[in-house]
Amino acid sequence: MNTSVTSIKLVLLGEAAVGKSSIVLRFVSNDFAENKEPTIGAAFLTQRVTINEHTVKFEIWDTAGQERFASLAPMYYRNAQAALVVYDVTKPQSFIKARHWVKELHEQASKDIIIALVGNKIDMLQEGGERKVAREEGEKLAEEKGLLFFETSAKTGENVNDVFLGIGEKIPLKRAEEQNNANDEHESNNQRVDLNAANNGTGANSACSC
Ligand code: GTP
Ligand code: MG
């Protein structure tokens, strides 16, 4: 078993209230909050997972979607190896915003950044909510722009781990490991989640509002 740890810097982008922080909360703590407060600036969290017997440490920057924080985003995506661009399947405006983020990432971020397009809140469709962004629209954008594509529910946990597993499998771990060799591994109390074994991970994490 390979005991080395590969760090993956990941940023979440998307319109306010689409569920970015809720996706992160589900991924790192397997939890959900009905009335999650808007993110101010950005939040930093980490989570370790095991993917194909390799330990991956996600270093997650969860950005604020409110317009007043828009100018901060480049600071967080500039060095990112992966990005989740999130929209709400019941909010067409949020899909337009997602297109904008994909374009900006392709123009401004690292050229080999792995991007996952994520349509969140699919549980609302079972609760009488109306779908306003067809699955096919998301798939088409993803195909055109070379993105991974998922529809998720942070509320039920559906597909949330798969997003991170998909990113982890797509990043050439060997190369990322070399880039991160200098990394200081001091968060040794993090639990690991084996994404191949469990659909909903739990684990300790470190978090701060920055
Ligand atoms: P900003 O930080 O302002 O950019 O918002 P955000 O994208 O981080 O959204 P957040 O996670 O704070 O969620 C906004 C609201 O949507 C909260 O009330 C969440 O409880 C709710 N929410 C998030 N994800 C889901 C989901 O999958 N399903 C449902 N039904 N509600 C969700
Ligand atoms: Mg947030």
PDB file of C-alpha atoms in Angstrom, residues 15-126:
ATOM      1  CA  GLU A  15     -23.869  31.809  -7.772  1.00  0.00           C
ATOM      2  CA  ALA A  16     -24.918  32.584  -4.195  1.00  0.00           C
ATOM      3  CA  ALA A  17     -27.059  29.951  -2.454  1.00  0.00           C
ATOM      4  CA  VAL A  18     -26.594  27.159  -5.025  1.00  0.00           C
ATOM      5  CA  GLY A  19     -25.215  24.945  -2.241  1.00  0.00           C
ATOM      6  CA  LYS A  20     -21.412  25.144  -2.505  1.00  0.00           C
ATOM      7  CA  SER A  21     -20.850  25.169   1.267  1.00  0.00           C
ATOM      8  CA  SER A  22     -23.484  22.467   1.703  1.00  0.00           C
ATOM      9  CA  ILE A  23     -21.676  20.196  -0.772  1.00  0.00           C
ATOM     10  CA  VAL A  24     -18.454  20.726   1.182  1.00  0.00           C
ATOM     11  CA  LEU A  25     -20.221  20.114   4.507  1.00  0.00           C
ATOM     12  CA  ARG A  26     -21.668  16.867   3.145  1.00  0.00           C
ATOM     13  CA  PHE A  27     -18.264  15.778   1.841  1.00  0.00           C
ATOM     14  CA  VAL A  28     -16.198  16.562   4.942  1.00  0.00           C
ATOM     15  CA  SER A  29     -18.728  15.912   7.745  1.00  0.00           C
ATOM     16  CA  ASN A  30     -21.539  13.941   6.091  1.00  0.00           C
ATOM     17  CA  ASP A  31     -23.930  16.580   7.420  1.00  0.00           C
ATOM     18  CA  PHE A  32     -26.485  19.089   6.125  1.00  0.00           C
ATOM     19  CA  ALA A  33     -27.899  22.358   7.517  1.00  0.00           C
ATOM     20  CA  GLU A  34     -31.321  23.552   6.292  1.00  0.00           C
ATOM     21  CA  ASN A  35     -30.524  27.222   6.824  1.00  0.00           C
ATOM     22  CA  LYS A  36     -26.870  27.505   6.066  1.00  0.00           C
ATOM     23  CA  GLU A  37     -25.599  31.057   6.330  1.00  0.00           C
ATOM     24  CA  PRO A  38     -23.961  32.644   3.250  1.00  0.00           C
ATOM     25  CA  THR A  39     -20.191  32.367   3.089  1.00  0.00           C
ATOM     26  CA  ILE A  40     -18.292  35.571   3.786  1.00  0.00           C
ATOM     27  CA  GLY A  41     -15.135  35.842   1.661  1.00  0.00           C
ATOM     28  CA  ALA A  42     -14.178  32.170   1.564  1.00  0.00           C
ATOM     29  CA  ALA A  43     -13.812  29.159   3.836  1.00  0.00           C
ATOM     30  CA  PHE A  44     -10.947  26.655   3.851  1.00  0.00           C
ATOM     31  CA  LEU A  45     -11.468  22.998   4.699  1.00  0.00           C
ATOM     32  CA  THR A  46      -9.533  19.814   4.151  1.00  0.00           C
ATOM     33  CA  GLN A  47     -10.560  16.209   3.759  1.00  0.00           C
ATOM     34  CA  ARG A  48      -8.474  13.092   3.200  1.00  0.00           C
ATOM     35  CA  VAL A  49      -9.814  10.249   1.163  1.00  0.00           C
ATOM     36  CA  THR A  50      -8.468   7.000  -0.211  1.00  0.00           C
ATOM     37  CA  ILE A  51      -8.817   6.582  -3.937  1.00  0.00           C
ATOM     38  CA  ASN A  52      -7.496   3.399  -5.525  1.00  0.00           C
ATOM     39  CA  GLU A  53      -5.295   2.768  -2.457  1.00  0.00           C
ATOM     40  CA  HIS A  54      -3.804   6.230  -2.740  1.00  0.00           C
ATOM     41  CA  THR A  55      -4.360   8.875  -0.064  1.00  0.00           C
ATOM     42  CA  VAL A  56      -5.534  12.179  -1.457  1.00  0.00           C
ATOM     43  CA  LYS A  57      -5.849  15.286   0.670  1.00  0.00           C
ATOM     44  CA  PHE A  58      -8.332  17.768  -0.761  1.00  0.00           C
ATOM     45  CA  GLU A  59      -7.501  21.354   0.192  1.00  0.00           C
ATOM     46  CA  ILE A  60     -10.804  23.042  -0.430  1.00  0.00           C
ATOM     47  CA  TRP A  61     -11.458  26.745  -0.943  1.00  0.00           C
ATOM     48  CA  ASP A  62     -15.194  27.349  -0.699  1.00  0.00           C
ATOM     49  CA  THR A  63     -15.771  30.826  -2.150  1.00  0.00           C
ATOM     50  CA  ALA A  64     -18.652  33.218  -1.473  1.00  0.00           C
ATOM     51  CA  GLY A  65     -21.152  33.517  -4.318  1.00  0.00           C
ATOM     52  CA  GLN A  66     -22.507  36.927  -3.397  1.00  0.00           C
ATOM     53  CA  GLU A  67     -21.618  39.526  -6.039  1.00  0.00           C
ATOM     54  CA  ARG A  68     -19.798  41.731  -3.525  1.00  0.00           C
ATOM     55  CA  PHE A  69     -17.127  39.022  -3.154  1.00  0.00           C
ATOM     56  CA  ALA A  70     -16.693  38.359  -6.893  1.00  0.00           C
ATOM     57  CA  SER A  71     -13.358  40.168  -7.119  1.00  0.00           C
ATOM     58  CA  LEU A  72     -11.801  37.725  -4.601  1.00  0.00           C
ATOM     59  CA  ALA A  73     -12.361  34.615  -6.714  1.00  0.00           C
ATOM     60  CA  PRO A  74      -9.162  34.805  -8.831  1.00  0.00           C
ATOM     61  CA  MET A  75      -7.118  34.632  -5.646  1.00  0.00           C
ATOM     62  CA  TYR A  76      -8.624  31.225  -4.925  1.00  0.00           C
ATOM     63  CA  TYR A  77      -8.755  29.672  -8.398  1.00  0.00           C
ATOM     64  CA  ARG A  78      -5.337  30.879  -9.564  1.00  0.00           C
ATOM     65  CA  ASN A  79      -3.383  27.939  -8.111  1.00  0.00           C
ATOM     66  CA  ALA A  80      -6.218  25.431  -8.082  1.00  0.00           C
ATOM     67  CA  GLN A  81      -5.735  22.020  -9.674  1.00  0.00           C
ATOM     68  CA  ALA A  82      -9.478  21.358  -9.658  1.00  0.00           C
ATOM     69  CA  ALA A  83     -12.698  23.364  -9.581  1.00  0.00           C
ATOM     70  CA  LEU A  84     -16.343  22.593  -8.895  1.00  0.00           C
ATOM     71  CA  VAL A  85     -18.617  24.970 -10.777  1.00  0.00           C
ATOM     72  CA  VAL A  86     -21.970  24.619  -9.053  1.00  0.00           C
ATOM     73  CA  TYR A  87     -25.477  25.625 -10.132  1.00  0.00           C
ATOM     74  CA  ASP A  88     -28.987  24.961  -8.801  1.00  0.00           C
ATOM     75  CA  VAL A  89     -31.115  22.800 -11.155  1.00  0.00           C
ATOM     76  CA  THR A  90     -34.198  24.867 -10.182  1.00  0.00           C
ATOM     77  CA  LYS A  91     -32.524  28.241 -10.962  1.00  0.00           C
ATOM     78  CA  PRO A  92     -31.771  28.958 -14.650  1.00  0.00           C
ATOM     79  CA  GLN A  93     -29.851  32.124 -13.768  1.00  0.00           C
ATOM     80  CA  SER A  94     -27.399  30.029 -11.782  1.00  0.00           C
ATOM     81  CA  PHE A  95     -26.661  27.941 -14.898  1.00  0.00           C
ATOM     82  CA  ILE A  96     -25.885  31.121 -16.857  1.00  0.00           C
ATOM     83  CA  LYS A  97     -23.515  32.077 -14.059  1.00  0.00           C
ATOM     84  CA  ALA A  98     -21.927  28.609 -14.216  1.00  0.00           C
ATOM     85  CA  ARG A  99     -21.193  29.109 -17.935  1.00  0.00           C
ATOM     86  CA  HIS A 100     -19.503  32.378 -17.040  1.00  0.00           C
ATOM     87  CA  TRP A 101     -17.316  30.668 -14.420  1.00  0.00           C
ATOM     88  CA  VAL A 102     -16.287  27.922 -16.836  1.00  0.00           C
ATOM     89  CA  LYS A 103     -15.269  30.561 -19.400  1.00  0.00           C
ATOM     90  CA  GLU A 104     -13.337  32.564 -16.815  1.00  0.00           C
ATOM     91  CA  LEU A 105     -11.532  29.456 -15.545  1.00  0.00           C
ATOM     92  CA  HIS A 106     -10.522  28.472 -19.068  1.00  0.00           C
ATOM     93  CA  GLU A 107      -9.198  31.977 -19.689  1.00  0.00           C
ATOM     94  CA  GLN A 108      -7.544  32.687 -16.348  1.00  0.00           C
ATOM     95  CA  ALA A 109      -6.869  29.511 -14.358  1.00  0.00           C
ATOM     96  CA  SER A 110      -4.138  26.900 -14.792  1.00  0.00           C
ATOM     97  CA  LYS A 111      -4.470  25.402 -18.264  1.00  0.00           C
ATOM     98  CA  ASP A 112      -4.673  21.808 -17.002  1.00  0.00           C
ATOM     99  CA  ILE A 113      -7.254  22.515 -14.281  1.00  0.00           C
ATOM    100  CA  ILE A 114      -9.862  19.736 -13.921  1.00  0.00           C
ATOM    101  CA  ILE A 115     -13.359  21.212 -13.810  1.00  0.00           C
ATOM    102  CA  ALA A 116     -16.515  19.452 -12.641  1.00  0.00           C
ATOM    103  CA  LEU A 117     -19.863  21.031 -13.509  1.00  0.00           C
ATOM    104  CA  VAL A 118     -22.313  20.264 -10.695  1.00  0.00           C
ATOM    105  CA  GLY A 119     -26.112  20.703 -10.836  1.00  0.00           C
ATOM    106  CA  ASN A 120     -27.171  20.680  -7.175  1.00  0.00           C
ATOM    107  CA  LYS A 121     -30.492  20.372  -5.256  1.00  0.00           C
ATOM    108  CA  ILE A 122     -31.930  17.472  -7.256  1.00  0.00           C
ATOM    109  CA  ASP A 123     -33.822  16.372  -4.105  1.00  0.00           C
ATOM    110  CA  MET A 124     -36.116  19.374  -4.666  1.00  0.00           C
ATOM    111  CA  LEU A 125     -37.479  17.718  -7.803  1.00  0.00           C
ATOM    112  CA  GLN A 126     -38.954  14.962  -5.638  1.00  0.00           C
TER     113      GLN A 126
END
